Short mmCIF file of C-alpha atoms and ligand atoms in Angstrom, two decimals:
data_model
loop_
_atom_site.label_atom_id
_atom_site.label_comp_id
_atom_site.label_asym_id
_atom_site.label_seq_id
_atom_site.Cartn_x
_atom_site.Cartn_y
_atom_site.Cartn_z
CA UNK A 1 -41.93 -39.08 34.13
CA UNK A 2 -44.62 -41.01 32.62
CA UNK A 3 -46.76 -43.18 35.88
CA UNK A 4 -45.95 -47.11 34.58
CA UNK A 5 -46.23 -50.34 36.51
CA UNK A 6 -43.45 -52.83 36.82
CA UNK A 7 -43.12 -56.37 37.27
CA UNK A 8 -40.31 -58.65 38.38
CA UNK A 9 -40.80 -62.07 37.52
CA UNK A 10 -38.28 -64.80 37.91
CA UNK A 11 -38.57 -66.85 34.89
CA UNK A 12 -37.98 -66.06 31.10
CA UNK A 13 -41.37 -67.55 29.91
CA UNK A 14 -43.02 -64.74 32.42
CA UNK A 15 -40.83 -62.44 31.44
CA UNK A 16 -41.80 -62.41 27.82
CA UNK A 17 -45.54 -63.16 28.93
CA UNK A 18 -46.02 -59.92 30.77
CA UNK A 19 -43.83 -57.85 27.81
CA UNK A 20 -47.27 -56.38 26.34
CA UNK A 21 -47.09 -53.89 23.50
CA UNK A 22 -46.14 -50.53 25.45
CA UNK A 23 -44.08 -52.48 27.99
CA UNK A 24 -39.73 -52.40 28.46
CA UNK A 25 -37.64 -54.82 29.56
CA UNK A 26 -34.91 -53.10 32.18
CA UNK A 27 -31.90 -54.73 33.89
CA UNK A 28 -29.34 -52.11 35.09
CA UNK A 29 -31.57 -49.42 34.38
CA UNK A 30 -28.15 -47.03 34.08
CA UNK A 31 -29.78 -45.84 30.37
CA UNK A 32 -33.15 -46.57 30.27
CA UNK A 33 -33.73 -44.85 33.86
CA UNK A 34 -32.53 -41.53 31.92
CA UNK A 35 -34.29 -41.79 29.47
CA UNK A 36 -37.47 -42.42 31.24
CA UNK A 37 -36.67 -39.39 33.15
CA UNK A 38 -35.98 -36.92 30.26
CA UNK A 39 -39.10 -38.31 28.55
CA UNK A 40 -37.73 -39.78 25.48
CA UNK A 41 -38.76 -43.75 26.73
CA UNK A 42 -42.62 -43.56 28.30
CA UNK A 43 -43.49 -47.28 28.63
CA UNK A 44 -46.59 -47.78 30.44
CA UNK A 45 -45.19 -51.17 31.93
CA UNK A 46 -41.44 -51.74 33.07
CA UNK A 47 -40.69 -55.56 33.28
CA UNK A 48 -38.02 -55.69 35.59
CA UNK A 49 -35.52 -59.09 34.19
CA UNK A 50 -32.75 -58.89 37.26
CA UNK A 51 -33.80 -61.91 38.78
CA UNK A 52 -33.79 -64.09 35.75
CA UNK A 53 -31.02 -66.78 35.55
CA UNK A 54 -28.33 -65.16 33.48
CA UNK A 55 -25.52 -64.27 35.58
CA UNK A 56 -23.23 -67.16 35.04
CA UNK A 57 -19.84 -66.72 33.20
CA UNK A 58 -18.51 -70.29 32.70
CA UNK A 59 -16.14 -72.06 29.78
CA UNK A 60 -17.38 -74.56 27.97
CA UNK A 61 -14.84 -77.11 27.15
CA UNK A 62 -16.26 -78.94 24.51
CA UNK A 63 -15.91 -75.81 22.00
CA UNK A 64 -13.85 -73.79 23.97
CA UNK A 65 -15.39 -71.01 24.43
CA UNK A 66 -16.58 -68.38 27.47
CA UNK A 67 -20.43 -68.25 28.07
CA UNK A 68 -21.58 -65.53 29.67
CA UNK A 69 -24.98 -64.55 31.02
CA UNK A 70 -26.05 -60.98 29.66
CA UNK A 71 -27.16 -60.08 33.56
CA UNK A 72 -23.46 -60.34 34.43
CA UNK A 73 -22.19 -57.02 35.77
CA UNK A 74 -19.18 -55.04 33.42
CA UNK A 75 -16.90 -55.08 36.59
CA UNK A 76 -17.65 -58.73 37.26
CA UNK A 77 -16.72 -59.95 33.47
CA UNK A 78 -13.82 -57.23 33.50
CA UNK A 79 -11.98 -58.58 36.75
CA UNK A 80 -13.04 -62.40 35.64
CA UNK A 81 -9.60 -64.72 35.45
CA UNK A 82 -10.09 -65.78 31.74
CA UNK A 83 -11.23 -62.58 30.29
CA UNK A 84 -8.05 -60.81 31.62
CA UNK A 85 -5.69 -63.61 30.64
CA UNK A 86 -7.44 -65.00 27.19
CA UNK A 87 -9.50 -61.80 26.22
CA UNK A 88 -7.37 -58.63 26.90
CA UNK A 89 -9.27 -56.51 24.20
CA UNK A 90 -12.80 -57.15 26.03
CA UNK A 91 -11.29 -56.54 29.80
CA UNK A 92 -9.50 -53.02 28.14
CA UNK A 93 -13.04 -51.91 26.91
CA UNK A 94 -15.19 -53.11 29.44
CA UNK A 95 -12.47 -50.61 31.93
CA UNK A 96 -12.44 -47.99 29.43
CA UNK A 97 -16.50 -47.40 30.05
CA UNK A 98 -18.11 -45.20 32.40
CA UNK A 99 -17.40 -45.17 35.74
CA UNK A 100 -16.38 -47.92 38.39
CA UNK A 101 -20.10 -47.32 39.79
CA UNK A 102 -22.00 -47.63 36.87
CA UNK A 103 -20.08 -50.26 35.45
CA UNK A 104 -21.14 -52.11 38.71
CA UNK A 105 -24.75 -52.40 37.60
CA UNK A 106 -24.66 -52.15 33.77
CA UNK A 107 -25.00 -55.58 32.23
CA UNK A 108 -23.53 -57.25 29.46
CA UNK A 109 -27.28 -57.54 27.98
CA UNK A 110 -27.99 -53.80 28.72
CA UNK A 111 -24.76 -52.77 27.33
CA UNK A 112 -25.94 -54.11 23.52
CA UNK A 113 -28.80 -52.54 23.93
CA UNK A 114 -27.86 -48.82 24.89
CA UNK A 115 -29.25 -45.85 23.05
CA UNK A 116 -27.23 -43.32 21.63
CA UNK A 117 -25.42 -40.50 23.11
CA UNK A 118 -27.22 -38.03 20.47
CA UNK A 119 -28.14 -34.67 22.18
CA UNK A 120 -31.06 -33.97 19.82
CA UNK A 121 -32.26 -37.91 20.73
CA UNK A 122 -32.88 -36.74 23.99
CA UNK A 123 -34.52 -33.51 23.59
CA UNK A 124 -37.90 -33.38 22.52
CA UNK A 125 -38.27 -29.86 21.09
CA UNK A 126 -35.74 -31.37 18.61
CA UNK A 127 -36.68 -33.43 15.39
CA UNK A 128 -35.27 -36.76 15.50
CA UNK A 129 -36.14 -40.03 13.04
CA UNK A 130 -34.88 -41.89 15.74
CA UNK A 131 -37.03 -41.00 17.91
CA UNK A 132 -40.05 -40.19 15.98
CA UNK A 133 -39.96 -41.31 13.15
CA UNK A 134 -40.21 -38.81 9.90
CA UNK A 135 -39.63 -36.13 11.33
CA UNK A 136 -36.00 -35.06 10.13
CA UNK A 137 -32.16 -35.38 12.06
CA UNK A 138 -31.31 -31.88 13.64
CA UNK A 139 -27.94 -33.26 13.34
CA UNK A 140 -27.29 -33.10 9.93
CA UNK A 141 -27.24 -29.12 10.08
CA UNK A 142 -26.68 -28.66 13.70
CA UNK A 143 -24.04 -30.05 16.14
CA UNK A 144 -22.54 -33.13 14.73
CA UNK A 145 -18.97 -33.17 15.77
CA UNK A 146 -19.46 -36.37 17.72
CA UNK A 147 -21.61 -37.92 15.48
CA UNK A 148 -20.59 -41.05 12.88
CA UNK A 149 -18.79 -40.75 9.80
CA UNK A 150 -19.00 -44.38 8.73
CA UNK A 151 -22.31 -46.61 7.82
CA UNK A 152 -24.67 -43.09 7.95
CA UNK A 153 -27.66 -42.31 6.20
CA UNK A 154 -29.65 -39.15 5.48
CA UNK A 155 -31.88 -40.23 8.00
CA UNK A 156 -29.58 -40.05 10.88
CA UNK A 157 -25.75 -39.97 11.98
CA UNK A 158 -25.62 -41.24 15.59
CA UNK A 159 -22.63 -43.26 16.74
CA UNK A 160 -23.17 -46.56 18.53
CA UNK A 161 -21.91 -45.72 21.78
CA UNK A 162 -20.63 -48.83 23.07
CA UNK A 163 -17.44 -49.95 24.04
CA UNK A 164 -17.89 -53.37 25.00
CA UNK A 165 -19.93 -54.06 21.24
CA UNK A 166 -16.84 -53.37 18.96
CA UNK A 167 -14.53 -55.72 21.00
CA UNK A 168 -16.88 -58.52 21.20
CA UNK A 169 -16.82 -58.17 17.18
CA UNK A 170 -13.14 -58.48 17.41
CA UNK A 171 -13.90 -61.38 19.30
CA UNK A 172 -16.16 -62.55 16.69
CA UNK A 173 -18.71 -63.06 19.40
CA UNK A 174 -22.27 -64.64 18.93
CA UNK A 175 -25.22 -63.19 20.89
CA UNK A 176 -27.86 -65.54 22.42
CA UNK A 177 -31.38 -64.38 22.29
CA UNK A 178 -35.04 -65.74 23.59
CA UNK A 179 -38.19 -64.69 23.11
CA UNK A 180 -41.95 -66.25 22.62
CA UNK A 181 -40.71 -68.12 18.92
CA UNK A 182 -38.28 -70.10 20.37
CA UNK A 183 -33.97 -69.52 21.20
CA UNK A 184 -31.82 -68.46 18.68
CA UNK A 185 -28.50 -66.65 18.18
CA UNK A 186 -27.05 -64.35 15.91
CA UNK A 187 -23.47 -62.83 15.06
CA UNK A 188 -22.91 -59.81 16.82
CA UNK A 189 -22.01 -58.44 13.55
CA UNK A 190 -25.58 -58.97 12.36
CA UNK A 191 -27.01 -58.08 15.69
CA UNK A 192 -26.47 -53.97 15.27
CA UNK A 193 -28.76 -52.46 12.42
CA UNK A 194 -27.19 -49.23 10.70
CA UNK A 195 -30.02 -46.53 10.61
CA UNK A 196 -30.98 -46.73 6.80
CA UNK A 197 -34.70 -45.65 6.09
CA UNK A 198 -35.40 -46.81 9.39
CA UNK A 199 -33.34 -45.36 12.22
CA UNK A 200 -35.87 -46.42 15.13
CA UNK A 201 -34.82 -49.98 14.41
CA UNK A 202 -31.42 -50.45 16.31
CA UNK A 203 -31.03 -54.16 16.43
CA UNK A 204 -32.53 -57.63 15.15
CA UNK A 205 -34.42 -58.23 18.18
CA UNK A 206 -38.00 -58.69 17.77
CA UNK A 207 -40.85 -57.59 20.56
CA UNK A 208 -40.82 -59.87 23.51
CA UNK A 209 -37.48 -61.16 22.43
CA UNK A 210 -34.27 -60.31 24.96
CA UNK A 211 -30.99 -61.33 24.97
CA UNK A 212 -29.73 -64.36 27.18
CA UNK A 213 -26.20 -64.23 27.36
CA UNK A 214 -22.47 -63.98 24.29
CA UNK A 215 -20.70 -66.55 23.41
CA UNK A 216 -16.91 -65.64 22.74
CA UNK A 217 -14.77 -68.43 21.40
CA UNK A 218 -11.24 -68.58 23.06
CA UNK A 219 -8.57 -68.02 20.24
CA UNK A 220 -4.91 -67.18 19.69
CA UNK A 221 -6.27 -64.20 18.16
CA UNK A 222 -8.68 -63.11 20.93
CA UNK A 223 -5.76 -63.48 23.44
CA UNK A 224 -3.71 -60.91 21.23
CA UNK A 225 -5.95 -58.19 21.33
CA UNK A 226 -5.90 -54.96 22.18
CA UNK A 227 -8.65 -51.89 22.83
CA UNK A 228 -7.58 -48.12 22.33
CA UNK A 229 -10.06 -45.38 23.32
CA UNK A 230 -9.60 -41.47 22.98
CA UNK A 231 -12.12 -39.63 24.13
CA UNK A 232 -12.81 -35.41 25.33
CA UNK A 233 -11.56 -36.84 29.00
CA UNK A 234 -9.80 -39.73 30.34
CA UNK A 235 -12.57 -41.32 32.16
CA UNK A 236 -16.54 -41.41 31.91
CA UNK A 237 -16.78 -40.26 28.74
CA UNK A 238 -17.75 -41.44 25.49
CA UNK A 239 -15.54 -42.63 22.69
CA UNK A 240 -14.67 -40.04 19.68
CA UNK A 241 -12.95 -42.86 18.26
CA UNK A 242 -11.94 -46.32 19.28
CA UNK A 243 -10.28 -49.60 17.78
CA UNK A 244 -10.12 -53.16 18.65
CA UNK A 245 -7.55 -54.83 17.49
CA UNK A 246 -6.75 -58.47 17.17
CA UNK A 247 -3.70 -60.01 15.00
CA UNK A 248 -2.42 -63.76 14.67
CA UNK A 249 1.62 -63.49 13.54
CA UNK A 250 3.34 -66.59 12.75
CA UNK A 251 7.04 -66.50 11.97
CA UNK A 252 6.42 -62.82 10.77
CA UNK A 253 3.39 -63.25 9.25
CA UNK A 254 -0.11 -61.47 9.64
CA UNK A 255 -2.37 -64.81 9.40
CA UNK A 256 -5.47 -63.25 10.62
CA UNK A 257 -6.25 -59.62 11.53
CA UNK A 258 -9.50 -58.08 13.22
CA UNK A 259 -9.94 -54.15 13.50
CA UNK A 260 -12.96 -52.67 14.70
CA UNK A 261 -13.75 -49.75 15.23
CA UNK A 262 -16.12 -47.42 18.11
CA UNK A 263 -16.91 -44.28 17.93
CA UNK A 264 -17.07 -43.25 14.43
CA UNK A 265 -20.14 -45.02 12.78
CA UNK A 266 -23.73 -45.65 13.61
CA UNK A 267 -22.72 -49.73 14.66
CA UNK A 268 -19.98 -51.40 16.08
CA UNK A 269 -17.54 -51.31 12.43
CA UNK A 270 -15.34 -53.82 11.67
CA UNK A 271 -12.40 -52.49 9.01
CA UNK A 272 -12.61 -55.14 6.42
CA UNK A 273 -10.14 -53.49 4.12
CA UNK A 274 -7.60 -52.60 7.30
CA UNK A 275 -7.38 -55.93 7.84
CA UNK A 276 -6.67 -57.07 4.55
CA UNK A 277 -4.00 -54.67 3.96
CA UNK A 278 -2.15 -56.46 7.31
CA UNK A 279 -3.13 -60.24 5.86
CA UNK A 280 -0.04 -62.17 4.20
CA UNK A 281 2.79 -59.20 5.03
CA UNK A 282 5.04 -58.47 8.31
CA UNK A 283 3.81 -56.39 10.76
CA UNK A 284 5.37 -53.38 11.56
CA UNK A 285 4.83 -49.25 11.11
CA UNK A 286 4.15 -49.23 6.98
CA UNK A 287 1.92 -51.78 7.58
CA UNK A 288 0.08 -50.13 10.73
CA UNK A 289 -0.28 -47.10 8.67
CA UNK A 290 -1.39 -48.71 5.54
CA UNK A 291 -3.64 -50.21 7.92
CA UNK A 292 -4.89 -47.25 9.39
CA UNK A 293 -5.31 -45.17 6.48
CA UNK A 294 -7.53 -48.46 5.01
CA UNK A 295 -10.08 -48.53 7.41
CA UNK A 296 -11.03 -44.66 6.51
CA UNK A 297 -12.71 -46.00 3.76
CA UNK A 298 -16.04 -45.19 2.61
CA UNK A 299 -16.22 -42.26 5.68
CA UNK A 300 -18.38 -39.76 4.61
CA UNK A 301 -17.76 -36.63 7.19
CA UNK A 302 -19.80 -33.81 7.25
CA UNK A 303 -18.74 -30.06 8.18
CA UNK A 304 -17.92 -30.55 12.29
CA UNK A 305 -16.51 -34.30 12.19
CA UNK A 306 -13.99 -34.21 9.48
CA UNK A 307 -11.11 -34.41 11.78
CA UNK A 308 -12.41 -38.28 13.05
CA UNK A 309 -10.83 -39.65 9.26
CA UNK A 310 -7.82 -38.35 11.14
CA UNK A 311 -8.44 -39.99 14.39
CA UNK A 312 -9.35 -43.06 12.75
CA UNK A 313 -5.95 -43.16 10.38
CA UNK A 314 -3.74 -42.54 13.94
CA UNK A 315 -5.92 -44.61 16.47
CA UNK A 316 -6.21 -47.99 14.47
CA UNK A 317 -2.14 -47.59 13.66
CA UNK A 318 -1.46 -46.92 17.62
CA UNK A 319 -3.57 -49.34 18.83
CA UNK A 320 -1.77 -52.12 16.81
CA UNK A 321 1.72 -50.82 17.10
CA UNK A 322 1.00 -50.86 20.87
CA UNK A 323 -0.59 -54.45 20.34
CA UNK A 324 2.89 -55.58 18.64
CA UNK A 325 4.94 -53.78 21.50
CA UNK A 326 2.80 -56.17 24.07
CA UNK A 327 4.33 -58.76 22.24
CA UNK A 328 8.10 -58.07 23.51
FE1 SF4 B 401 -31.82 -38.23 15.84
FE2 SF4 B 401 -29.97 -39.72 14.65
FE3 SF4 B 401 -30.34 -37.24 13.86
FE4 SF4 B 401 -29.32 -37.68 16.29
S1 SF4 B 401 -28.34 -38.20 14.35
S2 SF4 B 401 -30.90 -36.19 15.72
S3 SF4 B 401 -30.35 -39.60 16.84
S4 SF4 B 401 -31.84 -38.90 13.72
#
């Protein structure tokens, strides 16, 4: 590992001063620790943010919605009373993740942030635009059975490895972020870059700039929701393929529909067309499948990952007939 120094300062403003130009922010550390260690991150300076003020999880009544600081722990917002009761699709993924351990010191914040799961990302005798830049994807003809069939470029393939990201898009979530030029916030939809030309670049954030906590409004659809993962083993494993799922039925009625999807594409995906096939029609299995077979659109496999159209086509129509079976 590459000697660095490290700071832990207690405020954002210091936090952001001491970020220079080969510096990292850390908070868990449960990714960026490996990849320190395996040489793919060599920051010179580590600026620790745990002490900063960003652990609350509180609802604000005046919008109704659940604010939560990105330093709060996955088991924390898991096991917190409104998430479980009003936000069933966000407790299910936040369980579905790693292991009771980890999820006890990866943050909400770090969690957004994580690097992908690509093999060839972390091994440096392999090329890899992602992590330098120009100098090819050894995916593309090598090992890409995990690897994303939706929102790819020739440039690279990786999936976004997150569970937590595609059910805050479900929840139609809103990331707050702070840096030297001010607060701002963003839609987690826009938050997630796809790879493009420029695969290096994995979200909006700007140097200096970190992420201060997600806003998720409280809705009748959010408290309908649902997370499916399937994955090469039950626990502490990544997902092959994953869907949140979110539907408002009145008298028999799909009046709003989300369906996102992990797993399968280089950002958190949300199904536009799988959710308009559900829109204005009953529920039910025709509909699931018509569903399911909707969000495969515009996958582009490659040789090794053909069979996650498949898994896409059965896990978005299970996850919602098991949503609708909730129902009673
Ligand atoms: Fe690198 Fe992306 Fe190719 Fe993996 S898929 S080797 S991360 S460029």
């Amino acid at each position: 590992m590459r000697p660095f120094t490290y700071t832990r300062p207690a405020e954002l403003a210091a936090a952001w001063a001491e970020l220079g130009p080969d510096a990292m922010y850390i908070a868990g550390g449960t990714n960026l620790v490996d990849l320190m260690k395996s040489g793919v991150a060599t920051p010179a300076h580590v600026v620790d943010i745990g002490r900063l003020p960003l652990t609350g999880i509180e609802v604000d009544p005046s919008t109704d919605t659940l604010r939560i600081g990105a330093l709060v722990p996955n088991s924390d917002l898991a096991a917190h009373p409104v998430v479980r009761e009003r936000l069933p699709v966000l407790a299910e993924a936040l369980l579905s993740g790693a292991s009771p351990q980890l999820r006890n010191l990866a943050t909400l914040g770090g969690n957004l942030m994580q690097r992908t799961r690509c093999g060839y990302f972390r091994d440096l005798a392999m090329p890899c635009n992602k992590r330098r830049p120009g100098t090819g994807c050894a995916a593309t003809d090598g090992d890409h059975h995990r690897h994303a069939v939706l929102g790819t470029s020739e440039h690279c393939l990786a999936t976004h490895p997150s569970d937590l990201a595609p059910a805050l898009l479900a929840l139609d979530a809103v990331v707050r972020i702070d840096g030297p030029a001010g607060p701002r916030t963003e839609p987690i939809e826009a938050f997630h870059l796809p790879p493009g030309a420029t695969p290096e670049r994995e979200t909006t954030l700007a140097h200096g700039e970190l992420i201060t906590g997600v806003d998720v409004p409280l809705t009748a659809l959010g408290a309908h929701s649902h997370y499916l993962k399937v994955s090469e083993r039950a626990s502490f494993a990544f997902a092959l393929c994953s869907a949140a799922v979110a539907l408002d039925v009145h008298e028999g009625t799909v009046r709003a529909a989300r369906i996102v999807l992990g797993g399968v594409a280089t950002t958190p995906w949300r199904a536009y067309a799988a959710e308009a096939a559900l829109l204005g029609g009953p529920p039910g299995t025709a509909a699931f499948a018509r569903a399911g077979e909707a969000a495969t659109e515009g996958a582009r496999p490659l040789r090794d990952n053909v069979y996650k159209v498949e898994l896409i086509r059965r896990v978005v129509a299970r996850a919602l007939t098991t949503l609708e079976g909730d129902r009673g």
